[in-house]
Amino acid sequence: DIAEELLSHLLSQIKTGGFIPPRVIVGVPSDVTDVEWRAVSEATRAAGARRVYIIDQPLVGAIGAGLPVLQPQGSMVMDIGGGTSEVAVTSLGNMVQARTSRIAGDEMDEAIQNYIRYNYNLMIGVRTAEEIKMSIGTARKTKVTSTAVVRGRDLTSGLPRSLEITNNEVAEALTEIVQLLIDLLKQTLETTPPELVSDIYEQGVALIGGGSLLKDLDEVLTQNTGVLCKRAEEPIACVALGCDKLFKS
């Protein structure tokens, strides 16, 4: 219902008097069920779309990142979003291999919340945790220290309290999440056909999605897999850019 409401609002912004309803491309996680697929299609049509094209999000994200997905070679993309992380291998316009995990940006925020609650007895909100992640969050500990002031509710007194937290503490909070992302990438590489793996080693892995903006994550993934992992130029917009390219093709 919320998706339909949002789409209705967006579609109303582009329609003018007498203009035929638009076509809509929707990117969805590669592991959606048939029921979820139909729900997305029905919600988009109910919002006012003339025709709906539903495409695997990793594939359209790879297109937006500029990978040669239509070529007879292997390309790999890792999409770290808010609710899911996906790794996909593409070739000749199809997904050859794909893995999905529910470990993503939201779990990073939750991990930061839990770390501060357990270590400082301070409850902070999701928005505060996300701001910490974006400002001083890092995938590994460093010698250079940066800090951020955190404000929340003291769990003992129930009163507002603030404290200073360092980037290395955030890295410690995110250790398990980062390791799970490393494992996800490794597992996908291990099950990829050998002839495509050589292409991936030569070309590297494109990182897209808001979660890929975590500082040093690209370097940590590269060090632990032996494959160059590089952030796309516009990681947050890759799926939208891919949809745009499909419409223009």
PDB file of C-alpha atoms in Angstrom:
ATOM      1  CA  ASP A   1       0.000   0.000   0.000  1.00  0.00           C
ATOM      2  CA  ILE A   2       2.830   2.396   0.841  1.00  0.00           C
ATOM      3  CA  ALA A   3       4.645   1.587  -2.415  1.00  0.00           C
ATOM      4  CA  GLU A   4       1.452   2.247  -4.376  1.00  0.00           C
ATOM      5  CA  GLU A   5       0.970   5.578  -2.589  1.00  0.00           C
ATOM      6  CA  LEU A   6       4.539   6.642  -3.365  1.00  0.00           C
ATOM      7  CA  LEU A   7       4.301   5.594  -7.009  1.00  0.00           C
ATOM      8  CA  SER A   8       0.987   7.401  -7.414  1.00  0.00           C
ATOM      9  CA  HIS A   9       2.585  10.600  -6.154  1.00  0.00           C
ATOM     10  CA  LEU A  10       5.613  10.250  -8.429  1.00  0.00           C
ATOM     11  CA  LEU A  11       3.556   9.408 -11.502  1.00  0.00           C
ATOM     12  CA  SER A  12       1.313  12.406 -10.863  1.00  0.00           C
ATOM     13  CA  GLN A  13       4.385  14.624 -11.172  1.00  0.00           C
ATOM     14  CA  ILE A  14       5.065  13.589 -14.760  1.00  0.00           C
ATOM     15  CA  LYS A  15       1.534  13.334 -16.150  1.00  0.00           C
ATOM     16  CA  THR A  16      -0.118  16.302 -17.847  1.00  0.00           C
ATOM     17  CA  GLY A  17      -3.553  16.718 -19.390  1.00  0.00           C
ATOM     18  CA  GLY A  18      -4.207  14.115 -22.051  1.00  0.00           C
ATOM     19  CA  PHE A  19      -0.827  12.447 -21.589  1.00  0.00           C
ATOM     20  CA  ILE A  20      -0.986   8.669 -21.822  1.00  0.00           C
ATOM     21  CA  PRO A  21       0.008   6.777 -18.656  1.00  0.00           C
ATOM     22  CA  PRO A  22       3.740   6.065 -18.526  1.00  0.00           C
ATOM     23  CA  ARG A  23       5.630   2.813 -18.721  1.00  0.00           C
ATOM     24  CA  VAL A  24       7.464   1.858 -15.541  1.00  0.00           C
ATOM     25  CA  ILE A  25      10.532  -0.297 -14.912  1.00  0.00           C
ATOM     26  CA  VAL A  26      10.804  -1.700 -11.402  1.00  0.00           C
ATOM     27  CA  GLY A  27      13.980  -3.263 -10.050  1.00  0.00           C
ATOM     28  CA  VAL A  28      13.360  -6.020  -7.494  1.00  0.00           C
ATOM     29  CA  PRO A  29      15.685  -8.317  -5.502  1.00  0.00           C
ATOM     30  CA  SER A  30      16.636 -11.448  -7.406  1.00  0.00           C
ATOM     31  CA  ASP A  31      15.079 -13.754  -4.796  1.00  0.00           C
ATOM     32  CA  VAL A  32      11.524 -12.334  -4.840  1.00  0.00           C
ATOM     33  CA  THR A  33       8.737 -14.898  -4.788  1.00  0.00           C
ATOM     34  CA  ASP A  34       5.978 -15.118  -7.397  1.00  0.00           C
ATOM     35  CA  VAL A  35       3.573 -13.614  -4.872  1.00  0.00           C
ATOM     36  CA  GLU A  36       5.870 -10.638  -4.251  1.00  0.00           C
ATOM     37  CA  TRP A  37       6.427 -10.251  -8.002  1.00  0.00           C
ATOM     38  CA  ARG A  38       2.677 -10.037  -8.625  1.00  0.00           C
ATOM     39  CA  ALA A  39       2.233  -7.643  -5.711  1.00  0.00           C
ATOM     40  CA  VAL A  40       4.804  -5.254  -7.183  1.00  0.00           C
ATOM     41  CA  SER A  41       3.202  -5.477 -10.622  1.00  0.00           C
ATOM     42  CA  GLU A  42      -0.318  -4.887  -9.289  1.00  0.00           C
ATOM     43  CA  ALA A  43       0.748  -1.987  -7.067  1.00  0.00           C
ATOM     44  CA  THR A  44       2.532  -0.289  -9.972  1.00  0.00           C
ATOM     45  CA  ARG A  45      -0.448  -0.695 -12.294  1.00  0.00           C
ATOM     46  CA  ALA A  46      -2.842   0.530  -9.588  1.00  0.00           C
ATOM     47  CA  ALA A  47      -0.630   3.609  -9.199  1.00  0.00           C
ATOM     48  CA  GLY A  48      -1.295   4.519 -12.827  1.00  0.00           C
ATOM     49  CA  ALA A  49       1.317   2.762 -14.961  1.00  0.00           C
ATOM     50  CA  ARG A  50       0.379   1.781 -18.503  1.00  0.00           C
ATOM     51  CA  ARG A  51       2.887  -1.044 -18.670  1.00  0.00           C
ATOM     52  CA  VAL A  52       5.152  -2.545 -16.020  1.00  0.00           C
ATOM     53  CA  TYR A  53       8.544  -4.154 -16.607  1.00  0.00           C
ATOM     54  CA  ILE A  54       9.988  -5.970 -13.598  1.00  0.00           C
ATOM     55  CA  ILE A  55      13.728  -6.624 -13.763  1.00  0.00           C
ATOM     56  CA  ASP A  56      16.238  -8.140 -11.344  1.00  0.00           C
ATOM     57  CA  GLN A  57      17.786  -5.254  -9.456  1.00  0.00           C
ATOM     58  CA  PRO A  58      21.406  -6.490  -9.607  1.00  0.00           C
ATOM     59  CA  LEU A  59      21.164  -6.737 -13.406  1.00  0.00           C
ATOM     60  CA  VAL A  60      19.756  -3.252 -13.893  1.00  0.00           C
ATOM     61  CA  GLY A  61      22.202  -1.915 -11.302  1.00  0.00           C
ATOM     62  CA  ALA A  62      25.101  -3.429 -13.245  1.00  0.00           C
ATOM     63  CA  ILE A  63      23.838  -1.667 -16.372  1.00  0.00           C
ATOM     64  CA  GLY A  64      23.707   1.625 -14.463  1.00  0.00           C
ATOM     65  CA  ALA A  65      27.249   1.058 -13.200  1.00  0.00           C
ATOM     66  CA  GLY A  66      28.454   0.790 -16.790  1.00  0.00           C
ATOM     67  CA  LEU A  67      29.350  -2.916 -16.768  1.00  0.00           C
ATOM     68  CA  PRO A  68      29.344  -4.713 -20.153  1.00  0.00           C
ATOM     69  CA  VAL A  69      26.458  -6.995 -19.172  1.00  0.00           C
ATOM     70  CA  LEU A  70      25.474  -7.718 -22.780  1.00  0.00           C
ATOM     71  CA  GLN A  71      28.946  -8.915 -23.749  1.00  0.00           C
ATOM     72  CA  PRO A  72      30.008 -12.598 -23.739  1.00  0.00           C
ATOM     73  CA  GLN A  73      32.117 -12.080 -20.631  1.00  0.00           C
ATOM     74  CA  GLY A  74      31.554 -12.230 -16.913  1.00  0.00           C
ATOM     75  CA  SER A  75      30.746  -9.122 -14.889  1.00  0.00           C
ATOM     76  CA  MET A  76      30.094  -8.977 -11.155  1.00  0.00           C
ATOM     77  CA  VAL A  77      28.147  -6.434  -9.150  1.00  0.00           C
ATOM     78  CA  MET A  78      27.575  -6.178  -5.390  1.00  0.00           C
ATOM     79  CA  ASP A  79      24.518  -4.152  -4.417  1.00  0.00           C
ATOM     80  CA  ILE A  80      24.463  -3.208  -0.720  1.00  0.00           C
ATOM     81  CA  GLY A  81      21.123  -1.563  -0.111  1.00  0.00           C
ATOM     82  CA  GLY A  82      19.125  -0.800   3.001  1.00  0.00           C
ATOM     83  CA  GLY A  83      17.335  -4.105   3.502  1.00  0.00           C
ATOM     84  CA  THR A  84      19.253  -6.528   1.299  1.00  0.00           C
ATOM     85  CA  SER A  85      22.689  -7.120  -0.154  1.00  0.00           C
ATOM     86  CA  GLU A  86      23.006  -8.929  -3.465  1.00  0.00           C
ATOM     87  CA  VAL A  87      25.925 -10.221  -5.452  1.00  0.00           C
ATOM     88  CA  ALA A  88      25.346 -11.194  -9.074  1.00  0.00           C
ATOM     89  CA  VAL A  89      27.406 -12.409 -12.004  1.00  0.00           C
ATOM     90  CA  THR A  90      26.095 -11.386 -15.414  1.00  0.00           C
ATOM     91  CA  SER A  91      26.917 -12.411 -18.957  1.00  0.00           C
ATOM     92  CA  LEU A  92      25.105 -11.963 -22.285  1.00  0.00           C
ATOM     93  CA  GLY A  93      22.373  -9.934 -20.598  1.00  0.00           C
ATOM     94  CA  ASN A  94      21.472 -12.601 -18.039  1.00  0.00           C
ATOM     95  CA  MET A  95      22.313 -13.341 -14.431  1.00  0.00           C
ATOM     96  CA  VAL A  96      24.497 -16.428 -14.299  1.00  0.00           C
ATOM     97  CA  GLN A  97      24.881 -16.456 -10.541  1.00  0.00           C
ATOM     98  CA  ALA A  98      23.182 -14.527  -7.738  1.00  0.00           C
ATOM     99  CA  ARG A  99      23.135 -14.552  -3.959  1.00  0.00           C
ATOM    100  CA  THR A 100      21.032 -12.455  -1.626  1.00  0.00           C
ATOM    101  CA  SER A 101      21.498 -11.639   2.052  1.00  0.00           C
ATOM    102  CA  ARG A 102      19.355  -9.696   4.483  1.00  0.00           C
ATOM    103  CA  ILE A 103      22.556  -8.211   5.920  1.00  0.00           C
ATOM    104  CA  ALA A 104      22.737  -4.643   4.627  1.00  0.00           C
ATOM    105  CA  GLY A 105      22.609  -0.981   5.631  1.00  0.00           C
ATOM    106  CA  ASP A 106      19.776  -1.382   8.134  1.00  0.00           C
ATOM    107  CA  GLU A 107      21.731  -4.071   9.991  1.00  0.00           C
ATOM    108  CA  MET A 108      24.735  -1.730  10.132  1.00  0.00           C
ATOM    109  CA  ASP A 109      22.582   0.897  11.846  1.00  0.00           C
ATOM    110  CA  GLU A 110      21.227  -1.702  14.270  1.00  0.00           C
ATOM    111  CA  ALA A 111      24.734  -2.932  15.069  1.00  0.00           C
ATOM    112  CA  ILE A 112      25.808   0.611  15.970  1.00  0.00           C
ATOM    113  CA  GLN A 113      22.727   1.026  18.166  1.00  0.00           C
ATOM    114  CA  ASN A 114      23.454  -2.246  19.971  1.00  0.00           C
ATOM    115  CA  TYR A 115      27.135  -1.407  20.476  1.00  0.00           C
ATOM    116  CA  ILE A 116      26.347   1.929  22.120  1.00  0.00           C
ATOM    117  CA  ARG A 117      23.584   0.421  24.235  1.00  0.00           C
ATOM    118  CA  TYR A 118      25.722  -2.456  25.544  1.00  0.00           C
ATOM    119  CA  ASN A 119      28.934  -0.464  26.044  1.00  0.00           C
ATOM    120  CA  TYR A 120      27.578   2.887  27.199  1.00  0.00           C
ATOM    121  CA  ASN A 121      24.077   2.082  28.462  1.00  0.00           C
ATOM    122  CA  LEU A 122      22.743   4.686  26.053  1.00  0.00           C
ATOM    123  CA  MET A 123      19.754   4.229  23.751  1.00  0.00           C
ATOM    124  CA  ILE A 124      19.955   6.038  20.411  1.00  0.00           C
ATOM    125  CA  GLY A 125      17.552   6.141  17.489  1.00  0.00           C
ATOM    126  CA  VAL A 126      17.934   4.611  14.038  1.00  0.00           C
ATOM    127  CA  ARG A 127      18.462   8.024  12.448  1.00  0.00           C
ATOM    128  CA  THR A 128      21.255   8.838  14.885  1.00  0.00           C
ATOM    129  CA  ALA A 129      22.928   5.491  14.178  1.00  0.00           C
ATOM    130  CA  GLU A 130      22.731   6.139  10.442  1.00  0.00           C
ATOM    131  CA  GLU A 131      24.245   9.613  10.877  1.00  0.00           C
ATOM    132  CA  ILE A 132      27.142   8.086  12.825  1.00  0.00           C
ATOM    133  CA  LYS A 133      27.671   5.500  10.082  1.00  0.00           C
ATOM    134  CA  MET A 134      27.709   8.170   7.399  1.00  0.00           C
ATOM    135  CA  SER A 135      29.927  10.627   9.266  1.00  0.00           C
ATOM    136  CA  ILE A 136      32.626   8.452  10.876  1.00  0.00           C
ATOM    137  CA  GLY A 137      31.656   4.902   9.930  1.00  0.00           C
ATOM    138  CA  THR A 138      34.455   2.706   8.584  1.00  0.00           C
ATOM    139  CA  ALA A 139      34.879  -0.952   7.687  1.00  0.00           C
ATOM    140  CA  ARG A 140      38.182  -1.317   9.570  1.00  0.00           C
ATOM    141  CA  LYS A 141      40.133   0.243  12.386  1.00  0.00           C
ATOM    142  CA  THR A 142      42.648   2.935  11.464  1.00  0.00           C
ATOM    143  CA  LYS A 143      45.457   4.853  13.130  1.00  0.00           C
ATOM    144  CA  VAL A 144      43.738   8.146  12.336  1.00  0.00           C
ATOM    145  CA  THR A 145      40.991   8.805  14.831  1.00  0.00           C
ATOM    146  CA  SER A 146      37.849  10.820  14.200  1.00  0.00           C
ATOM    147  CA  THR A 147      34.977  11.341  16.609  1.00  0.00           C
ATOM    148  CA  ALA A 148      31.293  12.195  16.669  1.00  0.00           C
ATOM    149  CA  VAL A 149      29.006  13.307  19.484  1.00  0.00           C
ATOM    150  CA  VAL A 150      26.124  10.919  20.148  1.00  0.00           C
ATOM    151  CA  ARG A 151      22.965  11.958  21.957  1.00  0.00           C
ATOM    152  CA  GLY A 152      20.382   9.599  23.362  1.00  0.00           C
ATOM    153  CA  ARG A 153      18.557   8.418  26.466  1.00  0.00           C
ATOM    154  CA  ASP A 154      20.425   7.026  29.451  1.00  0.00           C
ATOM    155  CA  LEU A 155      18.925   3.615  30.207  1.00  0.00           C
ATOM    156  CA  THR A 156      19.601   3.981  33.930  1.00  0.00           C
ATOM    157  CA  SER A 157      18.297   7.459  34.650  1.00  0.00           C
ATOM    158  CA  GLY A 158      15.962   7.803  31.679  1.00  0.00           C
ATOM    159  CA  LEU A 159      17.384  11.270  31.065  1.00  0.00           C
ATOM    160  CA  PRO A 160      19.078  12.671  27.912  1.00  0.00           C
ATOM    161  CA  ARG A 161      22.829  12.154  27.751  1.00  0.00           C
ATOM    162  CA  SER A 162      25.578  12.637  25.195  1.00  0.00           C
ATOM    163  CA  LEU A 163      28.935  10.975  24.648  1.00  0.00           C
ATOM    164  CA  GLU A 164      31.782  10.977  22.156  1.00  0.00           C
ATOM    165  CA  ILE A 165      32.389   7.901  20.026  1.00  0.00           C
ATOM    166  CA  THR A 166      35.338   7.193  17.707  1.00  0.00           C
ATOM    167  CA  ASN A 167      35.517   5.782  14.205  1.00  0.00           C
ATOM    168  CA  ASN A 168      37.396   2.746  15.522  1.00  0.00           C
ATOM    169  CA  GLU A 169      34.540   1.960  17.880  1.00  0.00           C
ATOM    170  CA  VAL A 170      32.138   2.109  14.940  1.00  0.00           C
ATOM    171  CA  ALA A 171      34.459  -0.230  13.028  1.00  0.00           C
ATOM    172  CA  GLU A 172      34.334  -2.635  15.977  1.00  0.00           C
ATOM    173  CA  ALA A 173      30.539  -2.446  16.000  1.00  0.00           C
ATOM    174  CA  LEU A 174      30.418  -3.287  12.297  1.00  0.00           C
ATOM    175  CA  THR A 175      32.977  -6.115  12.365  1.00  0.00           C
ATOM    176  CA  GLU A 176      30.432  -8.922  12.106  1.00  0.00           C
ATOM    177  CA  ILE A 177      28.421  -7.181   9.378  1.00  0.00           C
ATOM    178  CA  VAL A 178      31.520  -6.535   7.272  1.00  0.00           C
ATOM    179  CA  GLN A 179      32.614 -10.172   7.662  1.00  0.00           C
ATOM    180  CA  LEU A 180      29.212 -11.387   6.475  1.00  0.00           C
ATOM    181  CA  LEU A 181      29.521  -9.182   3.383  1.00  0.00           C
ATOM    182  CA  ILE A 182      32.989 -10.619   2.721  1.00  0.00           C
ATOM    183  CA  ASP A 183      31.587 -14.152   3.045  1.00  0.00           C
ATOM    184  CA  LEU A 184      28.718 -13.326   0.673  1.00  0.00           C
ATOM    185  CA  LEU A 185      31.155 -12.153  -1.988  1.00  0.00           C
ATOM    186  CA  LYS A 186      33.460 -15.130  -1.482  1.00  0.00           C
ATOM    187  CA  GLN A 187      30.606 -17.646  -1.700  1.00  0.00           C
ATOM    188  CA  THR A 188      29.447 -16.150  -4.987  1.00  0.00           C
ATOM    189  CA  LEU A 189      32.956 -16.244  -6.452  1.00  0.00           C
ATOM    190  CA  GLU A 190      33.386 -19.867  -5.362  1.00  0.00           C
ATOM    191  CA  THR A 191      30.269 -20.988  -7.264  1.00  0.00           C
ATOM    192  CA  THR A 192      30.881 -18.916 -10.401  1.00  0.00           C
ATOM    193  CA  PRO A 193      31.897 -20.802 -13.570  1.00  0.00           C
ATOM    194  CA  PRO A 194      35.704 -20.703 -13.968  1.00  0.00           C
ATOM    195  CA  GLU A 195      35.605 -19.108 -17.416  1.00  0.00           C
ATOM    196  CA  LEU A 196      33.705 -16.140 -15.983  1.00  0.00           C
ATOM    197  CA  VAL A 197      35.867 -15.862 -12.871  1.00  0.00           C
ATOM    198  CA  SER A 198      38.876 -14.943 -15.008  1.00  0.00           C
ATOM    199  CA  ASP A 199      36.884 -12.067 -16.537  1.00  0.00           C
ATOM    200  CA  ILE A 200      35.872 -10.882 -13.071  1.00  0.00           C
ATOM    201  CA  TYR A 201      39.483 -10.958 -11.812  1.00  0.00           C
ATOM    202  CA  GLU A 202      40.479  -8.844 -14.773  1.00  0.00           C
ATOM    203  CA  GLN A 203      37.565  -6.386 -14.573  1.00  0.00           C
ATOM    204  CA  GLY A 204      36.888  -6.300 -10.829  1.00  0.00           C
ATOM    205  CA  VAL A 205      33.652  -6.104  -8.863  1.00  0.00           C
ATOM    206  CA  ALA A 206      31.424  -3.016  -9.031  1.00  0.00           C
ATOM    207  CA  LEU A 207      30.016  -1.907  -5.669  1.00  0.00           C
ATOM    208  CA  ILE A 208      26.672  -0.114  -5.764  1.00  0.00           C
ATOM    209  CA  GLY A 209      23.970   0.865  -3.283  1.00  0.00           C
ATOM    210  CA  GLY A 210      24.107   3.197  -0.290  1.00  0.00           C
ATOM    211  CA  GLY A 211      25.862   0.606   1.889  1.00  0.00           C
ATOM    212  CA  SER A 212      28.861   0.620  -0.446  1.00  0.00           C
ATOM    213  CA  LEU A 213      29.615   4.177   0.710  1.00  0.00           C
ATOM    214  CA  LEU A 214      30.922   2.849   4.032  1.00  0.00           C
ATOM    215  CA  LYS A 215      34.509   4.096   4.246  1.00  0.00           C
ATOM    216  CA  ASP A 216      37.230   1.552   3.374  1.00  0.00           C
ATOM    217  CA  LEU A 217      34.687  -1.179   2.565  1.00  0.00           C
ATOM    218  CA  ASP A 218      35.988  -1.444  -0.998  1.00  0.00           C
ATOM    219  CA  GLU A 219      39.556  -1.942   0.242  1.00  0.00           C
ATOM    220  CA  VAL A 220      38.534  -4.484   2.889  1.00  0.00           C
ATOM    221  CA  LEU A 221      36.610  -6.538   0.307  1.00  0.00           C
ATOM    222  CA  THR A 222      39.557  -6.363  -2.093  1.00  0.00           C
ATOM    223  CA  GLN A 223      42.045  -7.525   0.552  1.00  0.00           C
ATOM    224  CA  ASN A 224      39.887 -10.450   1.661  1.00  0.00           C
ATOM    225  CA  THR A 225      38.909 -11.761  -1.784  1.00  0.00           C
ATOM    226  CA  GLY A 226      41.912 -10.932  -3.934  1.00  0.00           C
ATOM    227  CA  VAL A 227      39.582  -9.310  -6.483  1.00  0.00           C
ATOM    228  CA  LEU A 228      39.566  -5.566  -7.058  1.00  0.00           C
ATOM    229  CA  CYS A 229      36.335  -4.144  -5.639  1.00  0.00           C
ATOM    230  CA  LYS A 230      35.610  -0.600  -6.722  1.00  0.00           C
ATOM    231  CA  ARG A 231      32.722   1.703  -5.919  1.00  0.00           C
ATOM    232  CA  ALA A 232      30.672   2.883  -8.906  1.00  0.00           C
ATOM    233  CA  GLU A 233      30.694   6.595  -9.712  1.00  0.00           C
ATOM    234  CA  GLU A 234      27.101   7.067  -8.551  1.00  0.00           C
ATOM    235  CA  PRO A 235      26.421   4.016  -6.384  1.00  0.00           C
ATOM    236  CA  ILE A 236      23.074   5.183  -4.999  1.00  0.00           C
ATOM    237  CA  ALA A 237      21.674   6.054  -8.431  1.00  0.00           C
ATOM    238  CA  CYS A 238      22.919   3.013 -10.379  1.00  0.00           C
ATOM    239  CA  VAL A 239      19.571   1.196 -10.471  1.00  0.00           C
ATOM    240  CA  ALA A 240      17.737   4.324 -11.627  1.00  0.00           C
ATOM    241  CA  LEU A 241      20.438   5.025 -14.220  1.00  0.00           C
ATOM    242  CA  GLY A 242      20.189   1.435 -15.446  1.00  0.00           C
ATOM    243  CA  CYS A 243      16.420   1.766 -15.877  1.00  0.00           C
ATOM    244  CA  ASP A 244      16.995   4.980 -17.823  1.00  0.00           C
ATOM    245  CA  LYS A 245      19.446   3.243 -20.143  1.00  0.00           C
ATOM    246  CA  LEU A 246      16.973   0.420 -20.747  1.00  0.00           C
ATOM    247  CA  PHE A 247      14.252   2.863 -21.724  1.00  0.00           C
ATOM    248  CA  LYS A 248      16.601   4.584 -24.159  1.00  0.00           C
ATOM    249  CA  SER A 249      17.924   1.366 -25.697  1.00  0.00           C
TER     250      SER A 249
END
